[in-house]
Amino acid sequence: MSRLTLEAKYLGAMIGSAVGDAIGELAFHYPERNKLAQVVEGVAELRYTDDTAMAIGLATSLTNKGHLDGQDLGETFRRSFEQEPWRGYAAGPPTIFTMVRSLGIPYAQAAQSLFNGSGSFGNGAAMRIAPLGLFFHDSLQIYELACDSAEVTHAHPVGKDGAALQARAVAQAVKLDPQKEFLVDFFVRDLIDFCRTHEIRGKMELLEELLNENINPPLAAKQLGQSVAVQESMPFAIYSFVRHPRSFEDCLDCAIMHGGDRDTLGAMAGAVSGAYLGVQAIPSGWRRKLENRQTIEQLALELAESTVSSRQRAVGRGQRAVDRGRRSEVRDQREEDH
Ligand code: F2R
Ligand code: MG
């Protein structure tokens, strides 16, 4: 994949997620399609919610550290929340931030204590995961890394599994070429094989059935669910993407116009669609009006840059290993000759 394409795809995922979040949030107030389009056209700024605030936090921590550091991630999330508590957070993350501050315990421990010790299966870990899906798109450890990023706030296995699956969807979308045919069956099957809880797998298998039977979006939304529970919204976001892989706008329309957790459905579907199609597929008027666009773009470019340099380091390490191997072969040969 060319460098330019990687950047366009990273920008697509980060901007696509933020735009999806912002327009999805407006759809709560303007649930009628024509009215929503008028409002989106008329507003001066597309304002995002906690989904994007946390995605920015994850991207910031990854680019600052160069790897995933759970404690740094938690601190980055906490600082961002304390600066902008009005972004529309559900109760879980702020409760964790307060516990960490007052009790001095690690984030993962505080997160585990929620919901009587079962941890959260809200969609909060999945809604923010696009930067990790990008940064680790060719890592074999993407499942574990996604879980490590989730457990800062979402300790429930379903909350982690949902986040890992969304990361995988973004990662696979980055690797696919939108100029080629989109193989929906392969994309969905890969995700089914990737997930590890029966709650998420059950929903993804249902998604596959709904696609095979060509079930329409309103019915699919009803059957898959669209709530704040990750197993009830992430699969419908994926459904929206695979129903409309060629159009960012149609994908977003599908994700946010059927009720439920609209901003987060928009953020998750927008991330995958943007990662697949690249940033040019997002209407320029939406991009221009996105709140804090320059920061989000900068982070996307830094993530792309770090990915490229870590790849180069890996290639360098591989080359050095090959060179070492060659040197020792030469040594062995010399010893045999003497
Ligand atoms: N839902 C909102 N915002 C509404 C908050 C309004 C706010 N007061 C305001 O207007 O300012 N949006 C955001 O919440 C979703 C992500 O939520 P997250 O981060 O996963 O939160 P939480 O609290 O961990 O879980 C959300 C709900 O899921 C249910 N739940 C989770 N785990 C559960 C468990 N183990 N057992 C039972 N229920 C569980 C609960 O109902 C939680 O409240 C996104 O939409 C984001 O934009
Ligand atoms: Mg939100």
Tab-separated table of C-alpha atoms and ligand atoms in Angstrom:
chain	number	residue	atom	x	y	z
A	1	MET	CA	0.000	0.000	0.000
A	2	SER	CA	1.388	3.427	-0.883
A	3	ARG	CA	2.177	5.987	1.835
A	4	LEU	CA	-0.375	8.371	0.370
A	5	THR	CA	-3.086	5.744	0.509
A	6	LEU	CA	-2.248	4.916	4.101
A	7	GLU	CA	-2.571	8.572	5.072
A	8	ALA	CA	-5.841	8.964	3.167
A	9	LYS	CA	-7.231	5.896	4.886
A	10	TYR	CA	-6.106	6.967	8.362
A	11	LEU	CA	-7.611	10.411	7.778
A	12	GLY	CA	-10.749	8.729	6.459
A	13	ALA	CA	-11.147	6.616	9.598
A	14	MET	CA	-10.469	9.420	12.077
A	15	ILE	CA	-12.464	12.118	10.296
A	16	GLY	CA	-15.161	9.623	9.276
A	17	SER	CA	-15.664	8.555	12.871
A	18	ALA	CA	-15.827	12.139	14.159
A	19	VAL	CA	-18.206	13.289	11.406
A	20	GLY	CA	-20.390	10.217	12.025
A	21	ASP	CA	-20.454	11.011	15.736
A	22	ALA	CA	-21.349	14.680	15.172
A	23	ILE	CA	-24.062	14.057	12.558
A	24	GLY	CA	-25.407	11.097	14.543
A	25	GLU	CA	-25.747	13.361	17.569
A	26	LEU	CA	-27.718	15.895	15.501
A	27	ALA	CA	-29.982	13.075	14.358
A	28	PHE	CA	-31.250	12.682	17.958
A	29	HIS	CA	-32.698	16.166	17.657
A	30	TYR	CA	-33.665	16.009	13.963
A	31	PRO	CA	-34.654	12.401	13.279
A	32	GLU	CA	-36.363	13.230	9.975
A	33	ARG	CA	-33.972	12.785	7.013
A	34	ASN	CA	-34.676	15.989	5.046
A	35	LYS	CA	-34.691	18.164	8.131
A	36	LEU	CA	-31.415	16.621	9.315
A	37	ALA	CA	-29.819	17.310	5.919
A	38	GLN	CA	-30.946	20.961	6.133
A	39	VAL	CA	-29.553	21.308	9.645
A	40	VAL	CA	-26.225	19.705	8.719
A	41	GLU	CA	-26.026	22.088	5.771
A	42	GLY	CA	-26.927	25.106	7.925
A	43	VAL	CA	-24.804	24.640	11.049
A	44	ALA	CA	-21.522	26.490	11.289
A	45	GLU	CA	-19.778	23.643	13.062
A	46	LEU	CA	-20.266	19.878	13.403
A	47	ARG	CA	-19.716	19.271	17.109
A	48	TYR	CA	-18.606	15.880	18.303
A	49	THR	CA	-19.325	14.053	21.573
A	50	ASP	CA	-17.501	11.772	24.037
A	51	ASP	CA	-16.912	9.201	21.264
A	52	THR	CA	-14.504	11.496	19.447
A	53	ALA	CA	-13.086	13.045	22.621
A	54	MET	CA	-12.017	9.534	23.660
A	55	ALA	CA	-10.756	8.602	20.176
A	56	ILE	CA	-8.590	11.730	20.318
A	57	GLY	CA	-7.371	10.556	23.746
A	58	LEU	CA	-6.457	7.128	22.416
A	59	ALA	CA	-4.681	8.568	19.375
A	60	THR	CA	-2.814	11.036	21.592
A	61	SER	CA	-1.640	8.355	23.994
A	62	LEU	CA	-0.566	6.028	21.153
A	63	THR	CA	1.388	8.716	19.340
A	64	ASN	CA	2.990	10.063	22.532
A	65	LYS	CA	4.039	6.660	23.826
A	66	GLY	CA	4.596	4.824	20.529
A	67	HIS	CA	2.802	1.815	22.016
A	68	LEU	CA	-0.255	1.045	24.110
A	69	ASP	CA	0.171	2.083	27.752
A	70	GLY	CA	-3.019	1.476	29.736
A	71	GLN	CA	-2.207	3.787	32.622
A	72	ASP	CA	-1.219	6.646	30.302
A	73	LEU	CA	-4.375	6.035	28.288
A	74	GLY	CA	-6.529	6.227	31.412
A	75	GLU	CA	-4.833	9.444	32.493
A	76	THR	CA	-5.286	10.948	29.028
A	77	PHE	CA	-9.001	10.059	29.084
A	78	ARG	CA	-9.375	11.466	32.589
A	79	ARG	CA	-7.721	14.799	31.741
A	80	SER	CA	-9.864	15.156	28.644
A	81	PHE	CA	-13.029	14.440	30.641
A	82	GLU	CA	-12.052	16.939	33.336
A	83	GLN	CA	-11.524	19.636	30.710
A	84	GLU	CA	-14.778	18.886	28.866
A	85	PRO	CA	-17.165	16.947	31.106
A	86	TRP	CA	-20.134	18.120	29.002
A	87	ARG	CA	-19.317	15.939	25.967
A	88	GLY	CA	-22.142	13.497	26.820
A	89	TYR	CA	-20.332	10.703	28.682
A	90	ALA	CA	-22.391	7.876	30.147
A	91	ALA	CA	-21.903	7.225	33.853
A	92	GLY	CA	-19.209	4.522	33.655
A	93	PRO	CA	-16.038	6.399	32.621
A	94	PRO	CA	-16.528	9.393	34.985
A	95	THR	CA	-17.137	6.976	37.874
A	96	ILE	CA	-13.832	5.280	37.056
A	97	PHE	CA	-11.966	8.599	36.856
A	98	THR	CA	-13.294	9.568	40.293
A	99	MET	CA	-12.325	6.203	41.811
A	100	VAL	CA	-8.796	6.353	40.399
A	101	ARG	CA	-8.361	9.873	41.736
A	102	SER	CA	-9.819	9.271	45.165
A	103	LEU	CA	-8.603	5.709	45.841
A	104	GLY	CA	-5.360	5.758	43.844
A	105	ILE	CA	-6.123	2.382	42.244
A	106	PRO	CA	-5.226	1.368	38.655
A	107	TYR	CA	-7.768	2.061	35.885
A	108	ALA	CA	-8.335	-1.604	35.116
A	109	GLN	CA	-9.169	-2.310	38.768
A	110	ALA	CA	-11.634	0.574	38.971
A	111	ALA	CA	-13.212	-0.502	35.667
A	112	GLN	CA	-13.609	-4.070	36.913
A	113	SER	CA	-15.574	-2.897	39.930
A	114	LEU	CA	-18.428	-1.411	37.850
A	115	PHE	CA	-21.772	-3.202	37.578
A	116	ASN	CA	-21.230	-5.273	40.724
A	117	GLY	CA	-17.812	-6.429	39.623
A	118	SER	CA	-18.734	-7.574	36.119
A	119	GLY	CA	-17.376	-4.458	34.393
A	120	SER	CA	-19.064	-2.557	31.562
A	121	PHE	CA	-20.220	-4.000	28.244
A	122	GLY	CA	-21.212	-0.544	27.013
A	123	ASN	CA	-20.089	0.453	23.520
A	124	GLY	CA	-17.659	3.045	24.925
A	125	ALA	CA	-14.523	1.000	24.269
A	126	ALA	CA	-15.590	0.220	20.680
A	127	MET	CA	-16.707	3.756	19.798
A	128	ARG	CA	-13.200	5.176	20.368
A	129	ILE	CA	-11.056	2.350	18.987
A	130	ALA	CA	-10.405	3.542	15.417
A	131	PRO	CA	-6.864	4.878	16.188
A	132	LEU	CA	-5.843	1.496	17.592
A	133	GLY	CA	-7.311	-0.359	14.613
A	134	LEU	CA	-5.228	1.921	12.381
A	135	PHE	CA	-2.000	1.862	14.364
A	136	PHE	CA	-1.993	-1.934	14.764
A	137	HIS	CA	-3.737	-2.822	11.506
A	138	ASP	CA	-1.079	-5.343	10.544
A	139	SER	CA	-0.325	-6.643	14.060
A	140	LEU	CA	-1.118	-10.233	14.964
A	141	GLN	CA	-1.782	-9.008	18.516
A	142	ILE	CA	-4.579	-6.626	17.588
A	143	TYR	CA	-7.150	-8.580	19.620
A	144	GLU	CA	-5.087	-8.440	22.820
A	145	LEU	CA	-4.105	-4.808	22.257
A	146	ALA	CA	-7.730	-3.810	21.720
A	147	CYS	CA	-8.673	-5.584	24.968
A	148	ASP	CA	-5.863	-3.818	26.806
A	149	SER	CA	-7.143	-0.455	25.576
A	150	ALA	CA	-10.734	-1.387	26.466
A	151	GLU	CA	-10.052	-2.560	29.999
A	152	VAL	CA	-9.129	0.923	31.143
A	153	THR	CA	-12.901	1.565	31.275
A	154	HIS	CA	-14.620	-1.619	30.039
A	155	ALA	CA	-13.655	-4.769	31.907
A	156	HIS	CA	-16.542	-7.008	30.817
A	157	PRO	CA	-15.430	-9.667	28.250
A	158	VAL	CA	-18.244	-8.584	25.907
A	159	GLY	CA	-17.196	-4.925	26.164
A	160	LYS	CA	-13.654	-5.949	25.218
A	161	ASP	CA	-14.720	-8.361	22.483
A	162	GLY	CA	-16.915	-5.709	20.877
A	163	ALA	CA	-14.030	-3.243	20.918
A	164	ALA	CA	-11.653	-5.830	19.444
A	165	LEU	CA	-14.098	-6.616	16.653
A	166	GLN	CA	-14.545	-2.943	15.781
A	167	ALA	CA	-10.722	-2.595	15.747
A	168	ARG	CA	-10.484	-5.582	13.410
A	169	ALA	CA	-13.135	-4.095	11.102
A	170	VAL	CA	-11.154	-0.840	10.870
A	171	ALA	CA	-7.887	-2.751	10.360
A	172	GLN	CA	-9.323	-4.931	7.592
A	173	ALA	CA	-10.907	-1.885	5.930
A	174	VAL	CA	-7.506	-0.141	5.887
A	175	LYS	CA	-5.955	-3.094	4.084
A	176	LEU	CA	-8.650	-3.467	1.416
A	177	ASP	CA	-8.438	-1.660	-1.889
A	178	PRO	CA	-11.698	0.170	-2.650
A	179	GLN	CA	-10.895	-0.004	-6.370
A	180	LYS	CA	-11.400	-3.754	-6.217
A	181	GLU	CA	-14.598	-5.696	-5.646
A	182	PHE	CA	-15.755	-5.631	-2.008
A	183	LEU	CA	-16.240	-9.231	-0.881
A	184	VAL	CA	-18.871	-8.844	1.790
A	185	ASP	CA	-19.002	-12.553	2.725
A	186	PHE	CA	-15.252	-12.634	3.393
A	187	PHE	CA	-15.332	-9.419	5.394
A	188	VAL	CA	-18.149	-10.649	7.638
A	189	ARG	CA	-16.785	-14.199	7.969
A	190	ASP	CA	-13.405	-12.836	9.056
A	191	LEU	CA	-15.113	-10.866	11.812
A	192	ILE	CA	-17.167	-13.870	12.941
A	193	ASP	CA	-14.011	-15.969	13.167
A	194	PHE	CA	-12.255	-13.176	15.059
A	195	CYS	CA	-14.670	-12.643	17.959
A	196	ARG	CA	-14.423	-14.643	21.161
A	197	THR	CA	-17.675	-14.262	23.108
A	198	HIS	CA	-20.904	-16.020	22.239
A	199	GLU	CA	-22.839	-12.734	22.665
A	200	ILE	CA	-20.902	-10.987	19.899
A	201	ARG	CA	-20.547	-14.087	17.728
A	202	GLY	CA	-24.301	-14.736	17.925
A	203	LYS	CA	-25.017	-11.208	16.698
A	204	MET	CA	-22.446	-11.412	13.911
A	205	GLU	CA	-23.900	-14.721	12.728
A	206	LEU	CA	-27.327	-13.113	12.756
A	207	LEU	CA	-25.877	-10.261	10.693
A	208	GLU	CA	-24.606	-12.797	8.160
A	209	GLU	CA	-28.077	-14.383	7.954
A	210	LEU	CA	-29.766	-10.996	7.550
A	211	LEU	CA	-27.449	-10.174	4.663
A	212	ASN	CA	-27.996	-13.568	3.012
A	213	GLU	CA	-31.744	-13.071	3.264
A	214	ASN	CA	-31.429	-9.459	2.087
A	215	ILE	CA	-33.309	-8.191	5.148
A	216	ASN	CA	-33.864	-4.429	4.952
A	217	PRO	CA	-32.190	-1.960	7.349
A	218	PRO	CA	-35.218	-1.175	9.579
A	219	LEU	CA	-35.788	-4.863	10.277
A	220	ALA	CA	-32.058	-5.553	10.599
A	221	ALA	CA	-31.792	-2.698	13.112
A	222	LYS	CA	-34.613	-4.207	15.135
A	223	GLN	CA	-33.099	-7.667	15.124
A	224	LEU	CA	-29.486	-6.684	15.766
A	225	GLY	CA	-30.295	-3.899	18.229
A	226	GLN	CA	-28.917	-0.354	18.458
A	227	SER	CA	-28.520	0.333	22.161
A	228	VAL	CA	-25.511	1.473	24.215
A	229	ALA	CA	-24.637	-2.192	24.898
A	230	VAL	CA	-21.842	-3.021	22.447
A	231	GLN	CA	-23.440	-6.286	21.287
A	232	GLU	CA	-26.532	-4.233	20.394
A	233	SER	CA	-24.937	-1.489	18.310
A	234	MET	CA	-21.525	-2.451	16.939
A	235	PRO	CA	-23.030	-5.249	14.734
A	236	PHE	CA	-25.565	-2.819	13.236
A	237	ALA	CA	-22.750	-0.341	12.509
A	238	ILE	CA	-20.944	-3.128	10.636
A	239	TYR	CA	-24.182	-4.035	8.857
A	240	SER	CA	-24.505	-0.382	7.719
A	241	PHE	CA	-21.002	-0.466	6.271
A	242	VAL	CA	-21.308	-3.787	4.451
A	243	ARG	CA	-24.718	-2.761	3.009
A	244	HIS	CA	-23.133	0.427	1.640
A	245	PRO	CA	-19.405	-0.151	1.164
A	246	ARG	CA	-19.175	2.256	-1.788
A	247	SER	CA	-20.711	5.348	-0.189
A	248	PHE	CA	-19.761	7.043	3.083
A	249	GLU	CA	-23.007	9.027	3.044
A	250	ASP	CA	-25.265	5.992	2.516
A	251	CYS	CA	-23.408	4.033	5.175
A	252	LEU	CA	-23.837	6.869	7.664
A	253	ASP	CA	-27.491	7.348	6.749
A	254	CYS	CA	-28.135	3.662	7.413
A	255	ALA	CA	-26.282	3.741	10.745
A	256	ILE	CA	-27.952	6.806	12.253
A	257	MET	CA	-31.453	6.944	10.752
A	258	HIS	CA	-32.884	3.877	12.451
A	259	GLY	CA	-32.900	5.112	16.031
A	260	GLY	CA	-30.876	3.822	18.966
A	261	ASP	CA	-27.462	5.136	19.993
A	262	ARG	CA	-27.155	7.319	16.900
A	263	ASP	CA	-23.919	9.210	17.610
A	264	THR	CA	-22.011	6.055	18.458
A	265	LEU	CA	-23.497	4.088	15.566
A	266	GLY	CA	-22.330	6.954	13.352
A	267	ALA	CA	-18.856	6.981	14.916
A	268	MET	CA	-18.356	3.225	14.480
A	269	ALA	CA	-19.795	2.957	10.945
A	270	GLY	CA	-18.009	6.167	9.882
A	271	ALA	CA	-14.653	4.838	11.087
A	272	VAL	CA	-14.898	1.645	9.030
A	273	SER	CA	-16.280	3.360	5.929
A	274	GLY	CA	-13.636	6.098	6.103
A	275	ALA	CA	-10.862	3.539	6.612
A	276	TYR	CA	-12.034	1.679	3.519
A	277	LEU	CA	-12.845	4.542	1.132
A	278	GLY	CA	-10.354	7.142	2.343
A	279	VAL	CA	-10.945	10.727	3.372
A	280	GLN	CA	-11.973	11.971	-0.078
A	281	ALA	CA	-15.166	9.935	0.185
A	282	ILE	CA	-16.394	12.116	3.060
A	283	PRO	CA	-18.268	15.162	1.736
A	284	SER	CA	-15.911	18.129	1.852
A	285	GLY	CA	-18.562	20.387	3.413
A	286	TRP	CA	-18.808	17.997	6.367
A	287	ARG	CA	-15.058	17.760	6.738
A	288	ARG	CA	-14.608	21.525	6.626
A	289	LYS	CA	-17.143	22.073	9.386
A	290	LEU	CA	-15.869	19.414	11.744
A	291	GLU	CA	-14.995	20.827	15.158
A	292	ASN	CA	-11.281	20.547	15.967
A	293	ARG	CA	-10.590	19.103	12.527
A	294	GLN	CA	-6.943	20.121	12.439
A	295	THR	CA	-6.126	18.265	15.650
A	296	ILE	CA	-7.896	15.144	14.409
A	297	GLU	CA	-6.125	15.317	11.050
A	298	GLN	CA	-2.782	15.884	12.719
A	299	LEU	CA	-3.270	12.834	14.924
A	300	ALA	CA	-4.276	10.702	11.929
A	301	LEU	CA	-1.112	11.763	10.093
A	302	GLU	CA	1.064	11.130	13.146
A	303	LEU	CA	-0.451	7.670	13.513
A	304	ALA	CA	0.320	6.985	9.838
A	305	GLU	CA	3.867	8.246	10.290
A	306	SER	CA	4.419	6.083	13.398
A	307	THR	CA	3.025	3.035	11.627
A	308	VAL	CA	5.400	3.533	8.717
A	309	SER	CA	8.421	4.077	10.979
A	310	SER	CA	7.646	1.072	13.177
A	311	ARG	CA	7.350	-1.010	10.011
A	312	GLN	CA	10.708	0.298	8.846
A	313	ARG	CA	12.208	-0.559	12.238
A	314	ALA	CA	10.770	-4.088	11.938
A	315	VAL	CA	12.189	-4.436	8.422
A	316	GLY	CA	15.516	-3.120	9.755
A	317	ARG	CA	15.446	-5.686	12.566
A	318	GLY	CA	14.636	-8.421	10.055
A	319	GLN	CA	17.454	-7.292	7.766
A	320	ARG	CA	19.919	-7.212	10.688
A	321	ALA	CA	18.856	-10.757	11.625
A	322	VAL	CA	19.409	-11.877	8.030
A	323	ASP	CA	22.842	-10.161	8.044
A	324	ARG	CA	23.725	-11.862	11.353
A	325	GLY	CA	22.643	-15.184	9.864
A	326	ARG	CA	24.796	-14.595	6.803
A	327	ARG	CA	27.818	-13.642	8.934
A	328	SER	CA	27.523	-16.783	11.016
A	329	GLU	CA	27.161	-18.918	7.854
A	330	VAL	CA	30.382	-17.373	6.523
A	331	ARG	CA	32.083	-18.029	9.904
A	332	ASP	CA	30.934	-21.682	9.858
A	333	GLN	CA	32.164	-22.057	6.305
A	334	ARG	CA	35.579	-20.613	7.229
A	335	GLU	CA	35.884	-22.953	10.211
A	336	GLU	CA	35.019	-25.933	7.992
A	337	ASP	CA	37.611	-24.785	5.412
A	338	HIS	CA	40.386	-24.709	8.045
B	1	F2R	N1	-25.174	7.388	26.462
B	1	F2R	C1	-24.509	8.379	26.235
B	1	F2R	N2	-24.748	9.508	26.813
B	1	F2R	C2	-25.868	9.619	27.687
B	1	F2R	C3	-25.386	10.304	28.897
B	1	F2R	C4	-26.075	11.592	29.003
B	1	F2R	C5	-25.292	12.491	29.849
B	1	F2R	N3	-25.721	12.446	31.202
B	1	F2R	C6	-25.362	13.878	29.238
B	1	F2R	O1	-26.341	14.230	28.602
B	1	F2R	O2	-24.401	14.601	29.414
B	1	F2R	N4	-23.476	8.419	25.398
B	1	F2R	C7	-22.299	7.745	25.614
B	1	F2R	O3	-22.591	6.477	26.224
B	1	F2R	C8	-22.280	5.407	25.332
B	1	F2R	C9	-20.999	4.753	25.773
B	1	F2R	O4	-21.166	4.371	27.076
B	1	F2R	P1	-19.982	3.703	27.893
B	1	F2R	O5	-18.787	4.550	27.839
B	1	F2R	O6	-19.854	2.318	27.453
B	1	F2R	O7	-20.603	3.822	29.341
B	1	F2R	P2	-21.006	2.765	30.468
B	1	F2R	O8	-21.584	3.572	31.571
B	1	F2R	O9	-19.830	1.931	30.791
B	1	F2R	O10	-22.132	1.825	29.822
B	1	F2R	C10	-23.276	2.367	29.211
B	1	F2R	C11	-24.530	1.630	29.643
B	1	F2R	O11	-24.481	0.262	29.254
B	1	F2R	C12	-25.203	-0.533	30.198
B	1	F2R	N5	-24.249	-1.536	30.765
B	1	F2R	C13	-22.932	-1.595	30.548
B	1	F2R	N6	-22.403	-2.649	31.210
B	1	F2R	C14	-23.392	-3.249	31.870
B	1	F2R	C15	-23.450	-4.385	32.729
B	1	F2R	N7	-22.358	-5.121	33.043
B	1	F2R	N8	-24.640	-4.740	33.218
B	1	F2R	C16	-25.756	-4.022	32.907
B	1	F2R	N9	-25.765	-2.931	32.084
B	1	F2R	C17	-24.593	-2.548	31.584
B	1	F2R	C18	-25.717	0.414	31.262
B	1	F2R	O12	-27.024	0.792	30.920
B	1	F2R	C19	-24.775	1.591	31.150
B	1	F2R	O13	-25.347	2.778	31.600
B	1	F2R	C20	-22.118	6.048	24.008
B	1	F2R	O14	-23.357	6.180	23.401
B	1	F2R	C21	-21.561	7.397	24.348
B	1	F2R	O15	-21.743	8.318	23.330
B	2	MG	MG	-21.467	10.120	22.358
